[in-house]
Tab-separated table of C-alpha atoms in Angstrom:
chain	number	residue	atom	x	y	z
A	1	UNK	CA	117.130	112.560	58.459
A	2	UNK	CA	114.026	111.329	60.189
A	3	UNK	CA	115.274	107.523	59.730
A	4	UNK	CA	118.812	108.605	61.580
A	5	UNK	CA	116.590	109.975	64.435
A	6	UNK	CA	115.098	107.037	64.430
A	7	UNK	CA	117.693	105.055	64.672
A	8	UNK	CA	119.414	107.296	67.216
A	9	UNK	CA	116.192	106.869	69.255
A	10	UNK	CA	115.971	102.979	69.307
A	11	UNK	CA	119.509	102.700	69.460
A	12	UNK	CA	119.438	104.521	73.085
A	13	UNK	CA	115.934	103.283	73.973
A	14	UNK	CA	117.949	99.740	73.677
A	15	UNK	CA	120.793	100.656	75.272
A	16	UNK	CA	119.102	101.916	78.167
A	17	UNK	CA	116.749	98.449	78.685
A	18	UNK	CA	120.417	96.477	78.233
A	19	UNK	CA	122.133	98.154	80.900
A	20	UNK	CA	119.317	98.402	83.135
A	21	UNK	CA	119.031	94.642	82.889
A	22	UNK	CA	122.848	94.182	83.114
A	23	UNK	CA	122.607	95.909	86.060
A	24	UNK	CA	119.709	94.554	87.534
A	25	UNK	CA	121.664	90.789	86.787
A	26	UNK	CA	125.149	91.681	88.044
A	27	UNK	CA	124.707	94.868	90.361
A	28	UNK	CA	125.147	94.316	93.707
A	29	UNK	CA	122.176	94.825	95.923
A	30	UNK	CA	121.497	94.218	99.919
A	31	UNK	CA	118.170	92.528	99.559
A	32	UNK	CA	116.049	95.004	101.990
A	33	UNK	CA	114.768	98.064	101.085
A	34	UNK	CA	115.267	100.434	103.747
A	35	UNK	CA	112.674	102.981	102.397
A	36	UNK	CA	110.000	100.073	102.527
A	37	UNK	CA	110.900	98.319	105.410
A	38	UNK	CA	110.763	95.359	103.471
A	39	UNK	CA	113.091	92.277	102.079
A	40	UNK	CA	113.200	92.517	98.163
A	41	UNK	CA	113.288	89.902	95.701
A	42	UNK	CA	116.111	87.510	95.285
A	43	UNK	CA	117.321	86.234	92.079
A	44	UNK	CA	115.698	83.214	90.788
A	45	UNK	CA	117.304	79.673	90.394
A	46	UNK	CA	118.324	79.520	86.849
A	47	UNK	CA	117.786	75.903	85.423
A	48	UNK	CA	116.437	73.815	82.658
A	49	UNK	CA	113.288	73.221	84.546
A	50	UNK	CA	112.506	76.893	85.565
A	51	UNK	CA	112.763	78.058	82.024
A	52	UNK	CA	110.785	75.472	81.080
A	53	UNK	CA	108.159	76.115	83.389
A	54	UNK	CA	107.975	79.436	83.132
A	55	UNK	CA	109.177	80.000	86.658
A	56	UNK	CA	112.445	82.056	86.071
A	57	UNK	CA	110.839	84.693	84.045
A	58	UNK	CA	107.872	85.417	86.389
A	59	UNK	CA	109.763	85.168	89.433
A	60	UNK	CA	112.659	87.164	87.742
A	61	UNK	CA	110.010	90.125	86.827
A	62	UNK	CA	109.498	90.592	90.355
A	63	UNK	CA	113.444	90.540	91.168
A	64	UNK	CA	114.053	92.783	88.336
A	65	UNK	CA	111.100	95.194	89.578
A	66	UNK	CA	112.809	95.404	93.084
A	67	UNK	CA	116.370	95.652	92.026
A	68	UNK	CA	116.095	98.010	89.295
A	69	UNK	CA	118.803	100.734	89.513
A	70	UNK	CA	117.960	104.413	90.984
A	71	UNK	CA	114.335	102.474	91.715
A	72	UNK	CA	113.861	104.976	95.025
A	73	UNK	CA	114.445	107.803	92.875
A	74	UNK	CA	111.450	106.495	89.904
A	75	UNK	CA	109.692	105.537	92.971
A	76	UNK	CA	109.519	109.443	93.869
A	77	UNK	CA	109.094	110.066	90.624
A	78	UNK	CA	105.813	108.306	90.265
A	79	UNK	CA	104.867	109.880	93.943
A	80	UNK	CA	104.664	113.165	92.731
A	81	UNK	CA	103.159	112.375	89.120
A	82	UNK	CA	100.174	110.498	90.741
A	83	UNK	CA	99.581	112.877	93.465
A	84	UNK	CA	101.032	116.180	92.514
A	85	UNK	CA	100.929	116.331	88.237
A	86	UNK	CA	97.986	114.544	88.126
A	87	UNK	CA	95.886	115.088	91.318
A	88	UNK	CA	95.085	111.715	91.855
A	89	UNK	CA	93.861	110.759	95.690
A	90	UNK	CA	96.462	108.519	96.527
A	91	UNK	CA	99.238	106.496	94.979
A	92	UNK	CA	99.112	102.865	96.286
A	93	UNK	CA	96.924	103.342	98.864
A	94	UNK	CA	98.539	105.969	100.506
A	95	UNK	CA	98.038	109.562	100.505
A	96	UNK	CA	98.628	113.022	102.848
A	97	UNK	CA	96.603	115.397	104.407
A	98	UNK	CA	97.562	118.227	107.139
A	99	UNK	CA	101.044	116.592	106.895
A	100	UNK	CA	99.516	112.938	108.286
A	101	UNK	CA	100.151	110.084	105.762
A	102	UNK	CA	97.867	107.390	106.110
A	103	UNK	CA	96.926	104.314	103.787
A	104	UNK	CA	93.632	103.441	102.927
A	105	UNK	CA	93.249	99.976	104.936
A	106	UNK	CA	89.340	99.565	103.195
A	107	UNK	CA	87.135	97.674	103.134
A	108	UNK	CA	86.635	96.100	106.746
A	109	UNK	CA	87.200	92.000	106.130
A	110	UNK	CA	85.061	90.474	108.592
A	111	UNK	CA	86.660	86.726	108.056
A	112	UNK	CA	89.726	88.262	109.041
A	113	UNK	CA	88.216	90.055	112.298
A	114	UNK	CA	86.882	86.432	112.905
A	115	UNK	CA	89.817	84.273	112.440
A	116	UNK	CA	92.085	86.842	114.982
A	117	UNK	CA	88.576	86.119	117.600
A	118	UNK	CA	89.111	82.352	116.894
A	119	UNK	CA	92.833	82.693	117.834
A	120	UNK	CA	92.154	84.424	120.706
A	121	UNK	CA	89.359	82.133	121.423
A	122	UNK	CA	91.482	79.301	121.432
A	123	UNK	CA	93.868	80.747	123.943
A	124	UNK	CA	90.935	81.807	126.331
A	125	UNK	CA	89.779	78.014	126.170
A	126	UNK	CA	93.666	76.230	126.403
A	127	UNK	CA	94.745	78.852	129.292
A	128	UNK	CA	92.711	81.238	130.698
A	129	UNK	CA	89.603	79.935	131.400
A	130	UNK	CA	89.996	77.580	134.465
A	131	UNK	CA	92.932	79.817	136.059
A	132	UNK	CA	91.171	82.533	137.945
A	133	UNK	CA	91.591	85.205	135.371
A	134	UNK	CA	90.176	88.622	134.899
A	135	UNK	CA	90.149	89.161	130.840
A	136	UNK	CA	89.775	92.068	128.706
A	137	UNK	CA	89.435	93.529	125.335
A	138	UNK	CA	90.534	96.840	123.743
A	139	UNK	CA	90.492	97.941	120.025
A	140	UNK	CA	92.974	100.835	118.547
A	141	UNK	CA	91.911	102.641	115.802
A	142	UNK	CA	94.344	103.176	112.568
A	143	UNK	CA	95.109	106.835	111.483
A	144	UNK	CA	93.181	106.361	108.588
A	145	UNK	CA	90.026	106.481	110.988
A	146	UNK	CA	90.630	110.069	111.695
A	147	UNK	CA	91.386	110.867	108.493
A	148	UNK	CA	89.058	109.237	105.968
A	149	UNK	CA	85.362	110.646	105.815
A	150	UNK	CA	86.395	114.555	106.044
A	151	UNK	CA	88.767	114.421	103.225
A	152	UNK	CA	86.737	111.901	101.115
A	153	UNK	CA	88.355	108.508	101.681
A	154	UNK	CA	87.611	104.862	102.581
A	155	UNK	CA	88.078	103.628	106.257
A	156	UNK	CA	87.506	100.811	107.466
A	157	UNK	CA	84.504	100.491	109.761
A	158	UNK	CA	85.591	100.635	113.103
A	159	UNK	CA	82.826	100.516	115.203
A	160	UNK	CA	81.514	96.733	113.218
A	161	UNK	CA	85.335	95.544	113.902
A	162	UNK	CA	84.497	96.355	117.578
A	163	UNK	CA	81.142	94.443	117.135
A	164	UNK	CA	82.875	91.561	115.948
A	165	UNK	CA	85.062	91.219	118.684
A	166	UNK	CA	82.900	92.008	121.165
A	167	UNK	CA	80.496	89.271	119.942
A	168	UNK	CA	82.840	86.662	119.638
A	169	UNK	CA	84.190	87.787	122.976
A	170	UNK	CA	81.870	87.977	125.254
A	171	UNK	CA	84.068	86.369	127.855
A	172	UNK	CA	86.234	89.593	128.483
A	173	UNK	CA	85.104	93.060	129.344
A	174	UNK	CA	85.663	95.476	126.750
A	175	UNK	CA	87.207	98.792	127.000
A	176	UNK	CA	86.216	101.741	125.144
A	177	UNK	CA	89.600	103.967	124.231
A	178	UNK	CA	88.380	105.603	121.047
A	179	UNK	CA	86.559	109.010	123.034
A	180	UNK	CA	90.130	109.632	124.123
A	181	UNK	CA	92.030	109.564	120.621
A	182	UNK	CA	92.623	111.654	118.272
A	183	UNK	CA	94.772	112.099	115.007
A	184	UNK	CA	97.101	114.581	117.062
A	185	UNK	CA	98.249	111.088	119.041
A	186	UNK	CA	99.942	109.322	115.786
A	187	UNK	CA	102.565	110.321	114.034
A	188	UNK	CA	102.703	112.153	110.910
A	189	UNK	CA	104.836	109.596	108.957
A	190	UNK	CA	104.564	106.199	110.588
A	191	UNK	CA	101.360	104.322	111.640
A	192	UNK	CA	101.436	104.157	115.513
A	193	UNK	CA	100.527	106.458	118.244
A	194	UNK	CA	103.187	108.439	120.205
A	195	UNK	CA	103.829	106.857	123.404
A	196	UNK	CA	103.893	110.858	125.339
A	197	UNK	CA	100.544	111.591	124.212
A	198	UNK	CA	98.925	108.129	125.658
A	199	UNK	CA	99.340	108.080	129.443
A	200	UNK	CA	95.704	108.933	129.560
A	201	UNK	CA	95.202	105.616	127.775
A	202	UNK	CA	96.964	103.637	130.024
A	203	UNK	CA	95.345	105.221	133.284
A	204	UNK	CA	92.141	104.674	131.624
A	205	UNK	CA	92.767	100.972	130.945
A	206	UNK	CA	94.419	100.669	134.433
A	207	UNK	CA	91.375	101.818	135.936
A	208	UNK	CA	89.273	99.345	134.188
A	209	UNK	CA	91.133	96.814	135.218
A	210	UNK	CA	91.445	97.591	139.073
A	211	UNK	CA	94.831	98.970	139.268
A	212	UNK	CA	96.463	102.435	139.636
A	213	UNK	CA	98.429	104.710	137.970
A	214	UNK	CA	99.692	107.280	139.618
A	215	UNK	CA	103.597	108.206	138.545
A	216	UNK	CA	104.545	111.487	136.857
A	217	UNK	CA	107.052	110.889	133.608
A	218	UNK	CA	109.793	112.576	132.197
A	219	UNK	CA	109.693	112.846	128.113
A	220	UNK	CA	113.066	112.648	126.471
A	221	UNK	CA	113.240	114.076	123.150
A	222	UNK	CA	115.664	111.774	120.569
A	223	UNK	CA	118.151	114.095	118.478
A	224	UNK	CA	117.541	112.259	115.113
A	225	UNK	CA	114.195	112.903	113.078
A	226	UNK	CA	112.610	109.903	112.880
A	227	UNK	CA	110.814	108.654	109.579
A	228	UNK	CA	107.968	106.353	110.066
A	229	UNK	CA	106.960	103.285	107.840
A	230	UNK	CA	104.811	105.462	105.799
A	231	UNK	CA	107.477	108.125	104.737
A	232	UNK	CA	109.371	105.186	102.826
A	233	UNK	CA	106.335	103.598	101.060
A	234	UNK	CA	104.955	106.980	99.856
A	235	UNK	CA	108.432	108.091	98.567
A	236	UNK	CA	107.551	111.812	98.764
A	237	UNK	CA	109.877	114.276	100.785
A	238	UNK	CA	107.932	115.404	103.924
A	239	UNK	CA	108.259	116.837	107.032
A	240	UNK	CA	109.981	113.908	109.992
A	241	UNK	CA	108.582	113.373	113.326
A	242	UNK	CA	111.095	113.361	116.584
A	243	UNK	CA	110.744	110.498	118.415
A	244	UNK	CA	110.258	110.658	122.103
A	245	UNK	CA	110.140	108.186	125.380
A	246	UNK	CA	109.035	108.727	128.680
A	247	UNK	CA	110.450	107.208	131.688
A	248	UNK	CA	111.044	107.784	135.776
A	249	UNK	CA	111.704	105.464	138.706
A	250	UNK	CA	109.931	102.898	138.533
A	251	UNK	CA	110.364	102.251	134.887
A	252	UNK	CA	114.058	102.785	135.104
A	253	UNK	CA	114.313	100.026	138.374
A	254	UNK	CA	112.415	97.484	135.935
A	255	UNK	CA	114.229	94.470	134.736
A	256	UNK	CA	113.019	93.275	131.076
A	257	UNK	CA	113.591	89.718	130.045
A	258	UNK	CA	113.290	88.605	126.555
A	259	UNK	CA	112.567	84.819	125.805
A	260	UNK	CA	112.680	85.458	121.572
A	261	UNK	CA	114.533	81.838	121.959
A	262	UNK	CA	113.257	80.591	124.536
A	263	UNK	CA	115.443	81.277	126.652
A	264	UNK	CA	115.663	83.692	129.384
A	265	UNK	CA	118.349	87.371	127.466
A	266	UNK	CA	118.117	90.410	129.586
A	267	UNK	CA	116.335	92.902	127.521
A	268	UNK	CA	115.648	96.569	128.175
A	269	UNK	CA	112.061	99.085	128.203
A	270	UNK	CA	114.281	101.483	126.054
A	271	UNK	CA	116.653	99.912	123.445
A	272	UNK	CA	118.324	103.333	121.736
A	273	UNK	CA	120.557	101.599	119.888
A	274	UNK	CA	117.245	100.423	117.698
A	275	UNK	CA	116.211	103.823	117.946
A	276	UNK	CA	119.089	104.661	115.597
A	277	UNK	CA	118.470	101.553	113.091
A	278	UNK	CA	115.952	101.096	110.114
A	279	UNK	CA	112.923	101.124	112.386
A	280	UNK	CA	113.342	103.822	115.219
A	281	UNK	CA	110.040	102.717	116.442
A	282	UNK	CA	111.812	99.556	117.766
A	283	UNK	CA	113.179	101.634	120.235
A	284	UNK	CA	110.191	100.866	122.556
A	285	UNK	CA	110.919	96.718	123.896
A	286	UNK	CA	113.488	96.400	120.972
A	287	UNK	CA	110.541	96.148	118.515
A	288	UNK	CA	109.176	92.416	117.248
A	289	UNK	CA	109.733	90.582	120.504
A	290	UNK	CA	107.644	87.258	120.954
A	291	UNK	CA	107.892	87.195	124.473
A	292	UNK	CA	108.964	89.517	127.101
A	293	UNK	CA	108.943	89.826	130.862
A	294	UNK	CA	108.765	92.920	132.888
A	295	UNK	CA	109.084	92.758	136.357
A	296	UNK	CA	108.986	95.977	139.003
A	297	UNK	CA	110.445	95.311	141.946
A	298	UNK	CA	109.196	98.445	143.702
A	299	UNK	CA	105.442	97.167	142.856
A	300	UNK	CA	102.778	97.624	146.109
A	301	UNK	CA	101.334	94.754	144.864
A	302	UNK	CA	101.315	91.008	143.277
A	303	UNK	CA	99.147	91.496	140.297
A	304	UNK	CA	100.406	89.774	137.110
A	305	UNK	CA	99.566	91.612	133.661
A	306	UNK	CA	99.245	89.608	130.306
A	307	UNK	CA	99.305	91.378	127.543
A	308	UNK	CA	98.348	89.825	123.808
A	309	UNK	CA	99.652	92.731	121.923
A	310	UNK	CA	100.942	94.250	118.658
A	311	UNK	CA	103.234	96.707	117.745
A	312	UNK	CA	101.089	99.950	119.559
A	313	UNK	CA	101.469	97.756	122.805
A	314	UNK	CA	105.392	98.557	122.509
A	315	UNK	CA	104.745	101.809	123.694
A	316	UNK	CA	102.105	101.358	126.262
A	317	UNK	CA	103.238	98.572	128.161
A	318	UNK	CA	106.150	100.494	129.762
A	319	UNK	CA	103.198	102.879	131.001
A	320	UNK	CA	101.705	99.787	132.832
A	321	UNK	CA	104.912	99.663	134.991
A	322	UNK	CA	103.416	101.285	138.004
A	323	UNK	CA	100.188	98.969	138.633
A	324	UNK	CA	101.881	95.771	138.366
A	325	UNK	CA	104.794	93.496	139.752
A	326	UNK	CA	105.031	91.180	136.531
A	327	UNK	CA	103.727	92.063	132.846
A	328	UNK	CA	104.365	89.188	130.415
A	329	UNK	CA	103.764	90.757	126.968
A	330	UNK	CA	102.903	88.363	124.250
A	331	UNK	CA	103.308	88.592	120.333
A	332	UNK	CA	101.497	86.028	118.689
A	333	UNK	CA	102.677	86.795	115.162
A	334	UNK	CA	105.966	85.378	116.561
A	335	UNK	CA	105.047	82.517	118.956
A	336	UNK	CA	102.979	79.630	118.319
A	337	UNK	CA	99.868	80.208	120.429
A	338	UNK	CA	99.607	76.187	121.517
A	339	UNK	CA	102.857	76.993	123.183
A	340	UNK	CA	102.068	79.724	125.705
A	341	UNK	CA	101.874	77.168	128.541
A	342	UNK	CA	105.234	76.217	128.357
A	343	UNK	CA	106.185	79.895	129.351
A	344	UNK	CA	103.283	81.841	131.322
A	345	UNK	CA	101.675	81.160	134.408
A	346	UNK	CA	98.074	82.394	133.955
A	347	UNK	CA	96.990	81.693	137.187
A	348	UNK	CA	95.054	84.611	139.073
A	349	UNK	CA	95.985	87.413	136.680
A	350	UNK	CA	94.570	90.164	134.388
A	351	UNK	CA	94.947	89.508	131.355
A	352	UNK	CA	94.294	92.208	127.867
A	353	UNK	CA	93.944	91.848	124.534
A	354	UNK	CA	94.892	95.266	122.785
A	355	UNK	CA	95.089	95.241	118.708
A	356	UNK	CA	94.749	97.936	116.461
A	357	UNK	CA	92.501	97.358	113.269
A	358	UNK	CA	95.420	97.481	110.798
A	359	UNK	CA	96.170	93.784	112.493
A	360	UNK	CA	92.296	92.441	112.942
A	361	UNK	CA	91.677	93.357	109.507
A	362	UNK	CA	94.901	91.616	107.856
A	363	UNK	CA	95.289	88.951	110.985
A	364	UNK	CA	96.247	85.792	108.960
A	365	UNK	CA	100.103	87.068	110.649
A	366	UNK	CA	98.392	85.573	114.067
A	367	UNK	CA	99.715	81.960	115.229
């Protein structure tokens, strides 16, 4: 009787790896994971050469591990074992606390803080420095930060990031944000602050750099809950944010020009149709945008803005609006930085570096 079981067992143990890899071989699969907001693993060139190498099996091991059938559901699955069944802190880095999930971006890599100052160095030297310009420096925090030491985890240290930069900066004026955060200004399942809760940042930067905000703003609400980045990679059912913009005149009579190929596409502050896509974050300057233009032509003045951003300067910059005629908002993840000539006048302008610490501390993305 025992051996039968046995057999029973192994039979269906087997039959379960064979269709799983059937599956995972012949099943039909999109190649992004919307959950992770990531591209998965294609299938490997099958040759000769690959097997002989070894190639095909490694690289098929990863395909196989991010096209295996029902994988969101095992995904969950492990979620809740690691974190709920057996209590551990996080699962993969990431964990929850007063409904916030946050990953644990530790420890602080100072080569990395570095190389984003040498970047930005570079650009100081090859365009800013001989055109008249009035430069300045601004570091976000990450979630985490507010999160970390109360509840027992591992943050990256903030204020030696800020050290770094400031160091290997000393040519632009930095300006301290941090007293006016808090973990009430991110969302709960995505890593970025909410652009309604930040107006105080921009006034404060504004100020800093010589111009005014003034303008009142109206907040529209979006009807779909949004899930952040974070919701997909912890795989655990919680609550959604709604996703809100703010806008009024002058942001409404503001023309938006993209230059993603180099050549001048009318763009828009607002783009809702990204608002309803895989990243609803996007919705703010349609998201990964190299190079973008805005231009008020209600402005009481001349000044030119540049701002060296990443994805938290989506929201801000249409909060800039007011205090300037022309903001030129740069992504160099997506540009070349020995190119930025060919496209920007620096001449006589103010010009900001704002990065959160989730970038400085991974910013080998930077070109």
């Amino acid at each position: 009787m025992n051996k039968i079981k046995n057999i029973i067992l192994v039979s269906l143990t087997a039959l379960l790896i064979l269709t799983g890899s059937v599956l995972c071989i012949f099943g039909k699969s999109d190649g992004y994971s919307d959950s992770e907001r990531r591209d998965l693993a294609k299938f490997p060139p099958l040759s000769l050469s690959t097997i002989k190498d070894g190639s095909f099996m490694r690289d098929f091991e990863s395909y196989a591990t991010d096209n295996f059938p029902a994988r969101d559901a095992f995904r969950t699955i492990k979620a809740f074992s690691e974190l709920k069944v057996f209590n551990k802190s996080d699962n993969n880095g990431l964990y929850v606390k007063d409904g916030y999930i946050a990953k644990i971006d530790y420890p602080l890599n100072e080569d990395m803080v570095t190389g984003a100052c040498d970047k930005f160095e570079f650009i100081y030297n090859s365009f800013i420095k001989d055109n008249n310009c009035n430069v300045f420096l601004s570091v976000i925090p990450d979630k985490n930060f507010f999160l970390a030491n109360e509840n027992g985890y591992l943050s990256a240290d903030f204020d030696s990031a800020v050290d770094i930069m400031k160091e290997n900066m000393s040519y632009a004026q930095y300006i301290d944000i941090l007293p006016m955060l808090s973990l009430e200004d991110y969302y709960f399942t995505d890593t970025h602050w909410k652009q309604e809760n930040i107006t105080d940042i921009a006034s404060a930067l504004c100020e800093k750099m010589g111009a005014t905000l003034s303008d009142e703003y109206t907040e529209i609400q979006l009807d779909n809950p949004f899930y952040g980045v974070y919701y997909g990679q912890l795989a655990l059912p919680v609550n959604p944010d709604k996703l809100s913009y703010l806008t009024n005149d002058t942001i409404e009579n503001c023309t938006v020009t993209s230059y993603a190929t180099g050549m001048a596409k009318p763009s828009v502050m607002y783009n809702l149709e990204k608002a309803d896509g895989k990243d609803p974050y996007e919705l703010f300057l349609s998201g990964s945008e190299p190079l973008l233009v805005i231009e008020n032509p209600d402005a009481h003045t001349d000044k030119h803005l540049i701002l060296f951003r990443d994805s938290f300067g989506s929201s801000i910059a249409p909060l800039f609006a007011e205090a300037y005629s022309k903001i030129t908002v740069v992504d160099i993840r997506y540009v070349q930085s020995a190119v930025l000539g060919s496209f920007i006048d620096f001449s006589d302008s103010d010009v900001l570096f704002l990065y959160s610490t989730l970038l400085l501390n991974n910013s080998s993305a930077l070109r």
